Structure formats: C-alpha cells, structure tokens
Amino acid sequence: MTESPTPVYDLVGVGIGPFNLSLAALAHGAPDLRTLFLDAKPAFSWHPGLLMEGTTLQVPFLADLVTMVDPTSPWSYLNYLRHHDRMFPFFFSERFHIPRREYDAYCRWVSDALPSCQFDAYVERLGWDEERDLFVVTHRAADGTRTRVLARQIVLGVGTNPVVPKALRPLLADGSHPGRVLHSADYRTHRARLAACDDVTVIGAGQSGAEVALDLLRHQDGEGTGGPYVRWLARTNAFAPMEYSKIGLEHFTPDYIRYFRALPEARREQLVAEQWQLYKGVSEETLAELHDELYERTIGGAEPRAALHPGVAVVEAEASADGLTLTCRHTQQDTLFEIRTSAIVSATGYAASRPAFLDGPDGLGALVDWDEKGRYRIDGDYRVTLDPRVSGRLYVQNAELHTHGVGAPDLTLGAWRAATILNAVAGRTVLRVPQRTAWTTFGAPRAAAKVPTPARTAASEETQR
C-alpha cells in the first residue's frame, strides 16, 4: 500500500483569531501561495464570555480584517453587511463602533467561507525537519485522528491567556469554586449565577471590568433590593477613560511602531507600563453609562447598592463555607482592609504565553532564540529569531508588546501587520502598505544638514552693528 504524500504548504498558521484570520483573508487574494490555518476550536469564537448585549468594539468598523490595507477585499465588514442584507439598517444606525456580537458573527462568516481555515485541529507539535528543510506540524481532531503537514513558513496567532492576581490563583486552581471565582473570559457562562448572588466583587480597571460591573448593576431590580451588590476594585489610582483623541490614537500606527522598536529595551518596557491608558482604559461611553445607572438609583434619596474603589490591590484571598474574604491594601494610604463577598470576577486582562506545542521531544522551542525573559526576539516583519540551522521562517502575531509597543493587541493594526507578514512570506509586495501614517513625529526630527555657527569675532560683531 502506497502512503499518501505529506502535503507541503507555503505558510501554515496556528490559531484562528482575528489576527491570523486577517492574514488568511488577505492571503486568499494571492492564489500562488498555498496556505493552511489551524485551530482547536470547533468553529470561530472571539471572547465568547464577554459578548453581552450592548457591548461594542473600541475601534471603528474600518478596523476589520482587511479594510485598512485592502478596502476592495471581498472579506470586508461592509461586504458582510451587504451579504446579509444589513447595509440599509447599518447606514441608518449611524454606527462607527459596531456591536461586539456582530464583529464575532462577521469573523465567523469569513472563517466559514475561507477554504484555508480548518477547525477541530489541535496542534500537538511544531518541529523542524533538517533533512527536508521544512517545518513539521502535527495536529489532532476531537475524534483522535492525527494529521501531519509540512510548511516552508509558520505564523503563530495563538492569542493570549487570561491573567489573574497572584492572590486569586489558589482559589481558581483548586476548582472548588465554580461560578464564584472566575476570570471575566468566562463571565457570560456564569452570568445568571452571578446575577443571583447577593454580593459580587469585580477586579480590574479596564473595559472588561467596567462592562461586567455595568451588566451586574443592570441585573438589580428597579427598587434596588434585588440583584447583587456590585463592588468594583482597581489597582489604578482612578477609573480612567481610554485615550481616544485623534492625535493620541497615532500611537496605533506603523510610524510609532518603527520609533518604538528603535528604543532601548529598558525604555520600551517603561513606556508600555506608562501608556496603560492607551490600551487598558475604559471607553468614556461605558463610564458614562455606569454613572447614569448609579444616578438613577439615588432618585428619592436611596443609596446605590454599589461601590467603586480605585487604588486598591488584592493581597490575599480566602474561601469559607459562607463566602469569600479579600484582604486588600489601599496603595496611596498603605492601609489594609477586608472585604466579604459572595463571588469574584477577575477582569485583569490577558498576556502572551509560550505554546505547549513548541516544547517536548524535537519541538521547535529549543531552536528559538528566546530573550533573557523567555520572550520571542522579533524583527520588523514580525519574524522570530531562530537557530541558524533553521532556514524556514517563523512569524508571530500579538506576542510582540515588548518589541513593537501598545499596538500589538489592537485591532486597528491587525490588517497592516497581516499584510506586512504576507509580503515577507511571499517575498514580494502582495499588498502595498503606506510609509507615512501619522502627523506626529515620534522622536527627534531627522538631522538636517548642519550649518556651522559663525564665530563671534570682533569683525563680525562690528558687521552686525
């Protein structure tokens, strides 16, 4: 019996979130490239735990999978609307920021239509075959079937993982508090149970924390007696709005990326920490809605069943039969205090992590040139530095906050980054990308021709008189 040959692809993508889906959509316009994108999920799904009614993207709809580099693409959000006969309703709604649920539906429409996207494909191993000069990708379906494919180039778009404060990790790890201690990524799954609690504490000052707190407030009845008491804690010194000025948003441009990449590593890390309002703040609309909900509850002299506490760090958490106890520290007053609550939602964000399939026998991880902190070294084309023995190229998406700055997780730059990678993969310009994208000059102006300063001599001074 003759064994069927192992297929060879020009590019294999691991993970199908918005960023790799953007690359798949743009690569569809380059038929000479053979591509395959793999994801373990049974179908496309984007942050399902936070797809509440009324929530919107924090970026305009033009930051879809393709439009910022190719508005003529058939995979644009506007073409999705046309395909679903929603163009007129969208036009009359005058929306610039679209419902998050519809963005998820749009991405699912694209992923279902692209033949290069394969779901139910859990990647177990990624290695390098020196004899063939190719990457080897092994993936497994839910029924146990294993498949091996070969690739000349790889792009990792595996997304980020939920992060929780150190004090909460033991409560999550023991698994004995389902629906009572959770990350906001699982909020929608446990929404009804949380709404039935008498007291819920939300931790985290970002958009997710604000949306969870707002949603729980709206589960209180009109009399203010039913539904949970809602407490919102944040380490930041204020519940601050996201930077959304027209000039401020120029930090999410290729111009800023080029500037940021040229800075020393220590300065880059300092900047990312300082710029939290660029990518971790709350939309002004959500903050206003929260304020309005609290205002409504004070009509007639009532007290809102809610409390907002900025500048608070959780230092310890304990569980008992009758509830949860948080030991907190007010960061400015340096004062410890305790909070008793029935449930905790940790809306504390996400972080890139090292995929398990890179490790193990013959895994590619041993051939990656990790930096001192175990992170990828990434060049301007999003290519990871590998051992010189590896002639193939490995790219990453949304794992470059430390090298490319605050735009790494932002959808605004998704299509531009995908086009940059696509051009590098193809070795030619498949899609033209702009060279100048911001009015702001980041860093010192380029040095002009230096004009020597005239020496101040007695003669010259006499002339100036």
Tab-separated table of C-alpha atoms in Angstrom:
chain	number	residue	atom	x	y	z
A	1	MET	CA	0.000	0.000	0.000
A	2	THR	CA	1.429	3.352	-1.049
A	3	GLU	CA	1.443	6.031	1.667
A	4	SER	CA	-0.077	9.307	0.507
A	5	PRO	CA	2.475	12.139	0.391
A	6	THR	CA	2.505	14.663	3.226
A	7	PRO	CA	1.138	17.985	1.930
A	8	VAL	CA	3.552	20.918	1.817
A	9	TYR	CA	2.274	24.457	2.360
A	10	ASP	CA	3.964	27.792	1.777
A	11	LEU	CA	2.509	29.003	5.068
A	12	VAL	CA	0.753	27.296	7.973
A	13	GLY	CA	-0.912	29.432	10.625
A	14	VAL	CA	-1.523	28.098	14.122
A	15	GLY	CA	-4.564	29.684	15.755
A	16	ILE	CA	-7.513	31.386	14.063
A	17	GLY	CA	-8.311	34.521	15.981
A	18	PRO	CA	-8.919	37.883	14.289
A	19	PHE	CA	-5.216	38.391	13.516
A	20	ASN	CA	-4.486	35.096	11.775
A	21	LEU	CA	-7.937	35.259	10.181
A	22	SER	CA	-6.921	38.625	8.735
A	23	LEU	CA	-3.804	37.010	7.261
A	24	ALA	CA	-5.881	34.125	5.870
A	25	ALA	CA	-8.314	36.579	4.246
A	26	LEU	CA	-5.546	38.692	2.697
A	27	ALA	CA	-3.614	35.607	1.537
A	28	HIS	CA	-6.749	34.406	-0.240
A	29	GLY	CA	-6.035	37.148	-2.761
A	30	ALA	CA	-2.641	35.582	-3.545
A	31	PRO	CA	-3.603	32.261	-5.205
A	32	ASP	CA	0.031	31.357	-5.865
A	33	LEU	CA	0.527	30.877	-2.107
A	34	ARG	CA	-0.659	27.620	-0.590
A	35	THR	CA	-1.828	28.341	2.951
A	36	LEU	CA	-3.462	26.475	5.816
A	37	PHE	CA	-4.708	27.833	9.155
A	38	LEU	CA	-5.440	25.528	12.090
A	39	ASP	CA	-7.449	25.993	15.277
A	40	ALA	CA	-8.508	23.581	18.013
A	41	LYS	CA	-11.985	25.085	18.442
A	42	PRO	CA	-14.914	23.539	16.521
A	43	ALA	CA	-15.678	26.933	14.940
A	44	PHE	CA	-14.565	30.548	15.149
A	45	SER	CA	-15.231	32.153	18.522
A	46	TRP	CA	-13.974	35.507	19.816
A	47	HIS	CA	-14.089	36.254	23.564
A	48	PRO	CA	-17.470	34.493	23.996
A	49	GLY	CA	-17.503	35.235	27.732
A	50	LEU	CA	-17.836	38.963	27.042
A	51	LEU	CA	-20.315	39.030	24.160
A	52	MET	CA	-23.014	40.798	26.162
A	53	GLU	CA	-25.821	42.715	24.518
A	54	GLY	CA	-24.990	46.386	24.087
A	55	THR	CA	-21.201	45.996	24.130
A	56	THR	CA	-19.268	47.447	21.203
A	57	LEU	CA	-15.781	47.304	19.756
A	58	GLN	CA	-13.445	50.018	20.974
A	59	VAL	CA	-12.192	50.598	17.425
A	60	PRO	CA	-14.164	51.758	14.353
A	61	PHE	CA	-15.606	49.171	11.960
A	62	LEU	CA	-12.930	50.083	9.384
A	63	ALA	CA	-10.510	48.140	11.597
A	64	ASP	CA	-11.997	44.910	10.290
A	65	LEU	CA	-9.933	42.037	8.923
A	66	VAL	CA	-8.887	43.696	5.657
A	67	THR	CA	-10.092	47.244	5.006
A	68	MET	CA	-7.122	49.210	6.384
A	69	VAL	CA	-4.885	47.703	3.687
A	70	ASP	CA	-7.363	46.441	1.078
A	71	PRO	CA	-10.825	48.065	1.067
A	72	THR	CA	-11.616	46.222	-2.176
A	73	SER	CA	-11.374	42.818	-0.491
A	74	PRO	CA	-14.494	40.615	-0.525
A	75	TRP	CA	-13.877	39.936	3.183
A	76	SER	CA	-14.618	43.438	4.459
A	77	TYR	CA	-17.209	44.178	7.125
A	78	LEU	CA	-19.206	46.232	4.628
A	79	ASN	CA	-19.376	43.259	2.266
A	80	TYR	CA	-20.526	41.118	5.208
A	81	LEU	CA	-23.381	43.595	5.743
A	82	ARG	CA	-24.245	43.524	2.052
A	83	HIS	CA	-24.146	39.727	2.017
A	84	HIS	CA	-26.618	39.626	4.932
A	85	ASP	CA	-28.866	42.436	3.611
A	86	ARG	CA	-27.956	44.665	6.537
A	87	MET	CA	-26.473	47.613	4.669
A	88	PHE	CA	-29.519	49.884	4.973
A	89	PRO	CA	-30.098	49.178	8.694
A	90	PHE	CA	-26.391	49.782	9.334
A	91	PHE	CA	-26.486	53.027	7.365
A	92	PHE	CA	-29.456	54.345	9.330
A	93	SER	CA	-27.975	53.272	12.660
A	94	GLU	CA	-25.050	55.679	12.047
A	95	ARG	CA	-22.666	53.380	13.898
A	96	PHE	CA	-18.925	53.830	13.818
A	97	HIS	CA	-18.317	51.346	16.657
A	98	ILE	CA	-20.172	48.137	15.920
A	99	PRO	CA	-21.675	45.582	18.328
A	100	ARG	CA	-19.122	43.110	19.587
A	101	ARG	CA	-21.533	40.264	18.883
A	102	GLU	CA	-21.748	41.311	15.242
A	103	TYR	CA	-17.968	41.508	14.920
A	104	ASP	CA	-17.853	37.901	16.141
A	105	ALA	CA	-20.540	36.943	13.586
A	106	TYR	CA	-18.615	38.742	10.827
A	107	CYS	CA	-15.387	36.888	11.623
A	108	ARG	CA	-17.254	33.587	11.711
A	109	TRP	CA	-18.732	34.352	8.270
A	110	VAL	CA	-15.214	34.908	6.885
A	111	SER	CA	-13.715	31.824	8.548
A	112	ASP	CA	-16.557	29.607	7.309
A	113	ALA	CA	-16.014	30.797	3.743
A	114	LEU	CA	-12.231	30.576	3.547
A	115	PRO	CA	-11.064	27.109	2.428
A	116	SER	CA	-7.706	27.642	4.148
A	117	CYS	CA	-9.291	27.709	7.629
A	118	GLN	CA	-9.541	24.326	9.354
A	119	PHE	CA	-11.094	23.948	12.784
A	120	ASP	CA	-11.123	20.925	15.109
A	121	ALA	CA	-7.362	20.823	14.597
A	122	TYR	CA	-5.464	20.905	17.892
A	123	VAL	CA	-1.762	21.427	17.171
A	124	GLU	CA	0.242	18.967	19.273
A	125	ARG	CA	3.707	19.572	17.921
A	126	LEU	CA	5.692	22.009	15.827
A	127	GLY	CA	9.189	20.933	14.849
A	128	TRP	CA	11.881	21.372	12.214
A	129	ASP	CA	12.934	18.657	9.765
A	130	GLU	CA	16.539	19.417	8.806
A	131	GLU	CA	16.623	16.782	6.061
A	132	ARG	CA	13.566	18.146	4.276
A	133	ASP	CA	14.286	21.759	5.247
A	134	LEU	CA	10.656	22.153	6.323
A	135	PHE	CA	8.576	22.706	9.436
A	136	VAL	CA	6.530	19.733	10.619
A	137	VAL	CA	3.094	20.413	12.131
A	138	THR	CA	1.152	17.620	13.818
A	139	HIS	CA	-2.488	18.270	14.703
A	140	ARG	CA	-5.230	16.141	16.200
A	141	ALA	CA	-9.006	16.163	15.743
A	142	ALA	CA	-11.521	15.591	18.537
A	143	ASP	CA	-12.019	12.000	17.370
A	144	GLY	CA	-8.303	11.308	17.892
A	145	THR	CA	-7.276	11.392	14.231
A	146	ARG	CA	-3.761	12.794	13.808
A	147	THR	CA	-2.558	14.615	10.697
A	148	ARG	CA	0.888	15.818	9.767
A	149	VAL	CA	1.604	18.644	7.329
A	150	LEU	CA	4.812	20.338	6.187
A	151	ALA	CA	5.362	24.069	5.824
A	152	ARG	CA	8.031	26.371	4.499
A	153	GLN	CA	6.927	29.124	6.869
A	154	ILE	CA	4.831	29.310	10.059
A	155	VAL	CA	2.851	32.094	11.707
A	156	LEU	CA	1.720	31.764	15.319
A	157	GLY	CA	-1.525	33.512	16.170
A	158	VAL	CA	-2.443	31.553	19.266
A	159	GLY	CA	-3.761	34.549	21.166
A	160	THR	CA	-3.243	35.392	24.806
A	161	ASN	CA	-4.257	33.703	28.058
A	162	PRO	CA	-6.261	35.129	30.980
A	163	VAL	CA	-4.232	36.621	33.823
A	164	VAL	CA	-5.445	36.765	37.451
A	165	PRO	CA	-3.864	38.342	40.532
A	166	LYS	CA	-1.490	36.064	42.434
A	167	ALA	CA	-3.791	36.086	45.470
A	168	LEU	CA	-6.652	34.535	43.481
A	169	ARG	CA	-4.710	31.776	41.756
A	170	PRO	CA	-5.059	29.169	44.548
A	171	LEU	CA	-8.850	29.642	44.575
A	172	LEU	CA	-9.012	29.127	40.813
A	173	ALA	CA	-6.548	26.238	40.816
A	174	ASP	CA	-8.428	24.033	43.293
A	175	GLY	CA	-11.585	24.123	41.149
A	176	SER	CA	-13.905	24.109	44.164
A	177	HIS	CA	-15.500	27.491	43.455
A	178	PRO	CA	-17.104	27.194	40.005
A	179	GLY	CA	-19.111	30.274	39.178
A	180	ARG	CA	-17.867	32.056	42.316
A	181	VAL	CA	-14.235	32.797	41.395
A	182	LEU	CA	-13.576	33.290	37.696
A	183	HIS	CA	-11.879	35.357	35.032
A	184	SER	CA	-14.051	37.709	33.006
A	185	ALA	CA	-13.331	35.492	29.974
A	186	ASP	CA	-15.906	33.109	31.497
A	187	TYR	CA	-18.357	35.755	32.665
A	188	ARG	CA	-21.175	35.050	30.219
A	189	THR	CA	-21.126	31.345	31.081
A	190	HIS	CA	-21.779	32.132	34.762
A	191	ARG	CA	-23.756	35.327	34.262
A	192	ALA	CA	-27.093	34.068	35.612
A	193	ARG	CA	-25.485	32.554	38.701
A	194	LEU	CA	-23.568	35.747	39.441
A	195	ALA	CA	-26.689	37.874	38.985
A	196	ALA	CA	-28.391	35.740	41.652
A	197	CYS	CA	-25.625	36.355	44.222
A	198	ASP	CA	-26.137	38.915	46.954
A	199	ASP	CA	-22.633	40.430	46.570
A	200	VAL	CA	-20.182	40.347	43.633
A	201	THR	CA	-16.719	41.918	43.516
A	202	VAL	CA	-15.219	42.839	40.145
A	203	ILE	CA	-11.442	43.349	39.984
A	204	GLY	CA	-9.766	45.276	37.168
A	205	ALA	CA	-9.980	48.859	35.876
A	206	GLY	CA	-10.188	48.110	32.144
A	207	GLN	CA	-13.036	47.834	29.675
A	208	SER	CA	-13.918	44.263	30.666
A	209	GLY	CA	-14.181	45.186	34.347
A	210	ALA	CA	-16.392	48.164	33.534
A	211	GLU	CA	-18.669	46.088	31.310
A	212	VAL	CA	-19.054	43.323	33.896
A	213	ALA	CA	-19.809	45.843	36.665
A	214	LEU	CA	-22.334	47.607	34.441
A	215	ASP	CA	-24.027	44.363	33.445
A	216	LEU	CA	-24.356	43.274	37.083
A	217	LEU	CA	-25.796	46.677	38.023
A	218	ARG	CA	-28.440	46.243	35.359
A	219	HIS	CA	-29.454	42.958	36.973
A	220	GLN	CA	-30.574	44.874	40.040
A	221	ASP	CA	-34.329	45.433	40.087
A	222	GLY	CA	-35.935	48.851	39.915
A	223	GLU	CA	-36.441	49.007	43.679
A	224	GLY	CA	-32.733	48.498	44.295
A	225	THR	CA	-33.305	45.497	46.539
A	226	GLY	CA	-32.943	42.561	44.137
A	227	GLY	CA	-29.786	41.530	42.325
A	228	PRO	CA	-26.225	41.662	43.598
A	229	TYR	CA	-24.421	44.392	45.465
A	230	VAL	CA	-21.708	45.367	42.965
A	231	ARG	CA	-18.209	46.292	44.081
A	232	TRP	CA	-15.559	47.389	41.576
A	233	LEU	CA	-11.893	47.371	42.618
A	234	ALA	CA	-8.899	48.625	40.652
A	235	ARG	CA	-5.167	48.961	41.288
A	236	THR	CA	-5.021	52.133	39.200
A	237	ASN	CA	-5.488	55.418	41.024
A	238	ALA	CA	-8.610	56.219	39.006
A	239	PHE	CA	-11.218	54.609	36.781
A	240	ALA	CA	-9.736	56.376	33.801
A	241	PRO	CA	-11.024	56.693	30.242
A	242	MET	CA	-9.089	55.272	27.358
A	243	GLU	CA	-7.022	57.773	25.400
A	244	TYR	CA	-9.150	58.414	22.337
A	245	SER	CA	-8.000	61.760	20.973
A	246	LYS	CA	-7.253	61.923	17.276
A	247	ILE	CA	-3.580	62.682	17.854
A	248	GLY	CA	-3.285	60.255	20.763
A	249	LEU	CA	-4.519	57.420	18.553
A	250	GLU	CA	-1.472	57.889	16.341
A	251	HIS	CA	0.319	55.609	18.802
A	252	PHE	CA	-1.510	52.855	16.909
A	253	THR	CA	0.277	53.473	13.629
A	254	PRO	CA	3.229	51.866	11.859
A	255	ASP	CA	5.111	55.151	12.389
A	256	TYR	CA	5.003	54.693	16.151
A	257	ILE	CA	5.968	51.021	15.872
A	258	ARG	CA	9.121	51.940	13.949
A	259	TYR	CA	10.008	54.544	16.576
A	260	PHE	CA	9.287	52.208	19.476
A	261	ARG	CA	11.340	49.353	18.032
A	262	ALA	CA	14.442	51.566	17.870
A	263	LEU	CA	14.342	52.385	21.588
A	264	PRO	CA	16.473	50.533	24.160
A	265	GLU	CA	14.719	47.566	25.761
A	266	ALA	CA	14.551	49.137	29.235
A	267	ARG	CA	12.911	52.256	27.834
A	268	ARG	CA	10.412	50.182	25.830
A	269	GLU	CA	9.309	48.300	28.932
A	270	GLN	CA	8.964	51.545	30.876
A	271	LEU	CA	6.846	53.058	28.119
A	272	VAL	CA	4.443	50.097	27.916
A	273	ALA	CA	3.790	50.389	31.657
A	274	GLU	CA	3.296	54.148	31.463
A	275	GLN	CA	0.960	54.003	28.462
A	276	TRP	CA	-1.707	51.820	30.069
A	277	GLN	CA	-4.469	54.329	29.250
A	278	LEU	CA	-3.786	53.823	25.558
A	279	TYR	CA	-4.911	50.202	25.682
A	280	LYS	CA	-6.251	49.401	29.156
A	281	GLY	CA	-8.562	52.322	29.852
A	282	VAL	CA	-12.372	52.330	29.680
A	283	SER	CA	-14.418	53.948	26.942
A	284	GLU	CA	-15.988	57.234	28.000
A	285	GLU	CA	-19.397	55.884	26.955
A	286	THR	CA	-19.170	52.914	29.328
A	287	LEU	CA	-18.056	55.110	32.221
A	288	ALA	CA	-20.958	57.454	31.497
A	289	GLU	CA	-23.427	54.557	31.448
A	290	LEU	CA	-22.115	53.350	34.806
A	291	HIS	CA	-22.524	56.819	36.269
A	292	ASP	CA	-26.063	57.066	34.877
A	293	GLU	CA	-27.025	53.714	36.407
A	294	LEU	CA	-25.768	54.850	39.810
A	295	TYR	CA	-27.510	58.205	39.460
A	296	GLU	CA	-30.835	56.523	38.752
A	297	ARG	CA	-30.513	54.544	41.957
A	298	THR	CA	-30.195	57.699	44.091
A	299	ILE	CA	-33.510	59.202	42.980
A	300	GLY	CA	-35.680	59.650	46.042
A	301	GLY	CA	-32.738	59.584	48.406
A	302	ALA	CA	-31.817	55.903	48.010
A	303	GLU	CA	-28.257	54.655	48.267
A	304	PRO	CA	-26.885	52.716	45.293
A	305	ARG	CA	-26.064	49.097	46.066
A	306	ALA	CA	-22.639	49.526	44.578
A	307	ALA	CA	-19.174	50.823	45.442
A	308	LEU	CA	-16.185	51.867	43.328
A	309	HIS	CA	-12.715	51.573	44.867
A	310	PRO	CA	-9.680	52.742	42.839
A	311	GLY	CA	-6.136	52.465	44.151
A	312	VAL	CA	-6.779	49.058	45.725
A	313	ALA	CA	-4.578	45.960	45.455
A	314	VAL	CA	-5.761	42.479	46.462
A	315	VAL	CA	-3.062	40.877	48.596
A	316	GLU	CA	-4.825	37.758	49.878
A	317	ALA	CA	-7.993	35.753	49.233
A	318	GLU	CA	-9.630	33.050	51.342
A	319	ALA	CA	-12.734	30.929	50.889
A	320	SER	CA	-15.095	29.565	53.517
A	321	ALA	CA	-18.471	27.866	53.520
A	322	ASP	CA	-20.314	31.171	53.754
A	323	GLY	CA	-18.322	33.283	51.308
A	324	LEU	CA	-15.029	34.771	50.224
A	325	THR	CA	-12.741	37.172	52.052
A	326	LEU	CA	-10.358	39.535	50.282
A	327	THR	CA	-7.549	41.263	52.123
A	328	CYS	CA	-6.834	44.486	50.272
A	329	ARG	CA	-4.361	47.320	50.513
A	330	HIS	CA	-5.100	50.901	49.588
A	331	THR	CA	-1.993	51.794	47.633
A	332	GLN	CA	-1.903	55.505	48.485
A	333	GLN	CA	-2.844	55.260	52.172
A	334	ASP	CA	-0.922	51.985	52.637
A	335	THR	CA	-3.883	50.719	54.676
A	336	LEU	CA	-5.089	47.106	54.879
A	337	PHE	CA	-8.785	46.256	54.987
A	338	GLU	CA	-11.027	43.235	54.359
A	339	ILE	CA	-13.944	42.707	52.004
A	340	ARG	CA	-16.535	39.949	52.350
A	341	THR	CA	-18.164	38.902	49.110
A	342	SER	CA	-20.069	36.016	47.531
A	343	ALA	CA	-18.286	35.930	44.173
A	344	ILE	CA	-15.263	37.411	42.409
A	345	VAL	CA	-14.847	38.260	38.732
A	346	SER	CA	-11.223	38.966	37.848
A	347	ALA	CA	-11.249	41.260	34.812
A	348	THR	CA	-7.480	41.537	34.875
A	349	GLY	CA	-6.584	41.090	31.263
A	350	TYR	CA	-4.537	38.706	29.161
A	351	ALA	CA	-0.895	38.020	28.399
A	352	ALA	CA	1.068	36.168	25.742
A	353	SER	CA	2.454	32.791	26.782
A	354	ARG	CA	4.660	30.095	25.314
A	355	PRO	CA	2.572	27.488	23.436
A	356	ALA	CA	2.944	23.933	24.730
A	357	PHE	CA	3.443	22.545	21.214
A	358	LEU	CA	6.837	24.258	20.989
A	359	ASP	CA	8.242	22.063	23.748
A	360	GLY	CA	8.712	18.339	24.103
A	361	PRO	CA	10.951	15.995	22.091
A	362	ASP	CA	12.188	17.645	18.884
A	363	GLY	CA	9.969	20.676	19.497
A	364	LEU	CA	10.847	23.964	17.844
A	365	GLY	CA	11.178	25.710	21.206
A	366	ALA	CA	14.767	24.531	21.562
A	367	LEU	CA	15.602	26.330	18.296
A	368	VAL	CA	14.009	29.668	19.214
A	369	ASP	CA	16.394	32.422	20.302
A	370	TRP	CA	14.475	33.472	23.447
A	371	ASP	CA	15.451	36.699	25.195
A	372	GLU	CA	16.519	36.882	28.854
A	373	LYS	CA	12.870	36.931	29.973
A	374	GLY	CA	11.797	33.977	27.837
A	375	ARG	CA	10.151	36.098	25.142
A	376	TYR	CA	10.498	35.993	21.359
A	377	ARG	CA	13.057	38.205	19.654
A	378	ILE	CA	11.045	39.699	16.799
A	379	ASP	CA	12.159	41.807	13.818
A	380	GLY	CA	10.294	44.493	11.892
A	381	ASP	CA	8.492	41.903	9.726
A	382	TYR	CA	7.297	40.027	12.862
A	383	ARG	CA	9.796	37.255	12.200
A	384	VAL	CA	11.140	35.361	15.211
A	385	THR	CA	14.888	34.852	15.529
A	386	LEU	CA	15.710	31.137	15.255
A	387	ASP	CA	18.774	28.936	15.361
A	388	PRO	CA	20.815	29.439	12.153
A	389	ARG	CA	20.192	25.788	11.265
A	390	VAL	CA	16.515	26.652	10.619
A	391	SER	CA	16.141	28.107	7.151
A	392	GLY	CA	12.359	28.392	7.422
A	393	ARG	CA	10.703	31.479	8.853
A	394	LEU	CA	8.561	31.725	11.960
A	395	TYR	CA	6.300	34.735	12.485
A	396	VAL	CA	4.098	35.757	15.424
A	397	GLN	CA	1.038	37.952	15.882
A	398	ASN	CA	0.046	39.587	19.176
A	399	ALA	CA	3.116	38.374	21.056
A	400	GLU	CA	5.247	41.468	20.452
A	401	LEU	CA	4.137	44.006	23.057
A	402	HIS	CA	7.713	44.116	24.346
A	403	THR	CA	9.232	44.789	20.909
A	404	HIS	CA	6.519	46.671	18.984
A	405	GLY	CA	4.548	48.523	21.672
A	406	VAL	CA	0.945	49.087	22.692
A	407	GLY	CA	-0.478	48.417	19.228
A	408	ALA	CA	0.273	44.684	19.450
A	409	PRO	CA	-3.187	43.611	20.740
A	410	ASP	CA	-5.137	46.372	18.977
A	411	LEU	CA	-7.403	45.501	16.048
A	412	THR	CA	-6.525	48.788	14.325
A	413	LEU	CA	-3.138	47.435	13.244
A	414	GLY	CA	-4.320	43.879	12.524
A	415	ALA	CA	-4.686	44.150	8.750
A	416	TRP	CA	-1.477	46.182	8.380
A	417	ARG	CA	0.535	43.643	10.376
A	418	ALA	CA	-1.000	40.750	8.412
A	419	ALA	CA	-0.096	42.479	5.132
A	420	THR	CA	3.444	43.046	6.380
A	421	ILE	CA	3.792	39.348	7.171
A	422	LEU	CA	2.139	38.340	3.890
A	423	ASN	CA	4.594	40.425	1.865
A	424	ALA	CA	7.510	38.905	3.776
A	425	VAL	CA	6.172	35.371	3.275
A	426	ALA	CA	5.636	35.915	-0.454
A	427	GLY	CA	8.967	37.689	-0.942
A	428	ARG	CA	7.203	40.392	-2.920
A	429	THR	CA	4.647	43.157	-2.468
A	430	VAL	CA	1.289	41.392	-2.475
A	431	LEU	CA	-0.351	44.396	-0.810
A	432	ARG	CA	1.098	47.881	-0.704
A	433	VAL	CA	1.378	49.291	2.812
A	434	PRO	CA	1.684	53.045	3.497
A	435	GLN	CA	5.010	54.522	4.506
A	436	ARG	CA	3.663	57.563	6.368
A	437	THR	CA	0.640	57.049	8.630
A	438	ALA	CA	0.818	59.735	11.351
A	439	TRP	CA	1.098	63.502	11.578
A	440	THR	CA	3.087	63.101	14.785
A	441	THR	CA	6.868	62.926	14.573
A	442	PHE	CA	7.881	60.354	17.171
A	443	GLY	CA	11.383	61.063	18.407
A	444	ALA	CA	13.797	63.741	17.308
A	445	PRO	CA	13.405	65.164	13.783
A	446	ARG	CA	15.735	63.753	11.194
A	447	ALA	CA	19.012	65.683	11.263
A	448	ALA	CA	19.157	68.299	8.556
A	449	ALA	CA	22.398	69.489	7.015
A	450	LYS	CA	24.228	71.223	9.815
A	451	VAL	CA	25.057	74.852	9.248
A	452	PRO	CA	28.154	75.898	11.188
A	453	THR	CA	27.604	78.687	13.689
A	454	PRO	CA	29.735	81.725	12.734
A	455	ALA	CA	32.457	82.520	15.205
A	456	ARG	CA	31.770	85.682	17.121
A	457	THR	CA	34.764	87.823	16.264
A	458	ALA	CA	35.208	91.495	16.719
A	459	ALA	CA	34.812	91.943	12.974
A	460	SER	CA	31.551	90.029	12.818
A	461	GLU	CA	30.159	91.899	15.789
A	462	GLU	CA	31.066	95.173	14.089
A	463	THR	CA	29.247	93.996	10.955
A	464	GLN	CA	26.119	93.107	12.967
A	465	ARG	CA	26.049	96.648	14.343
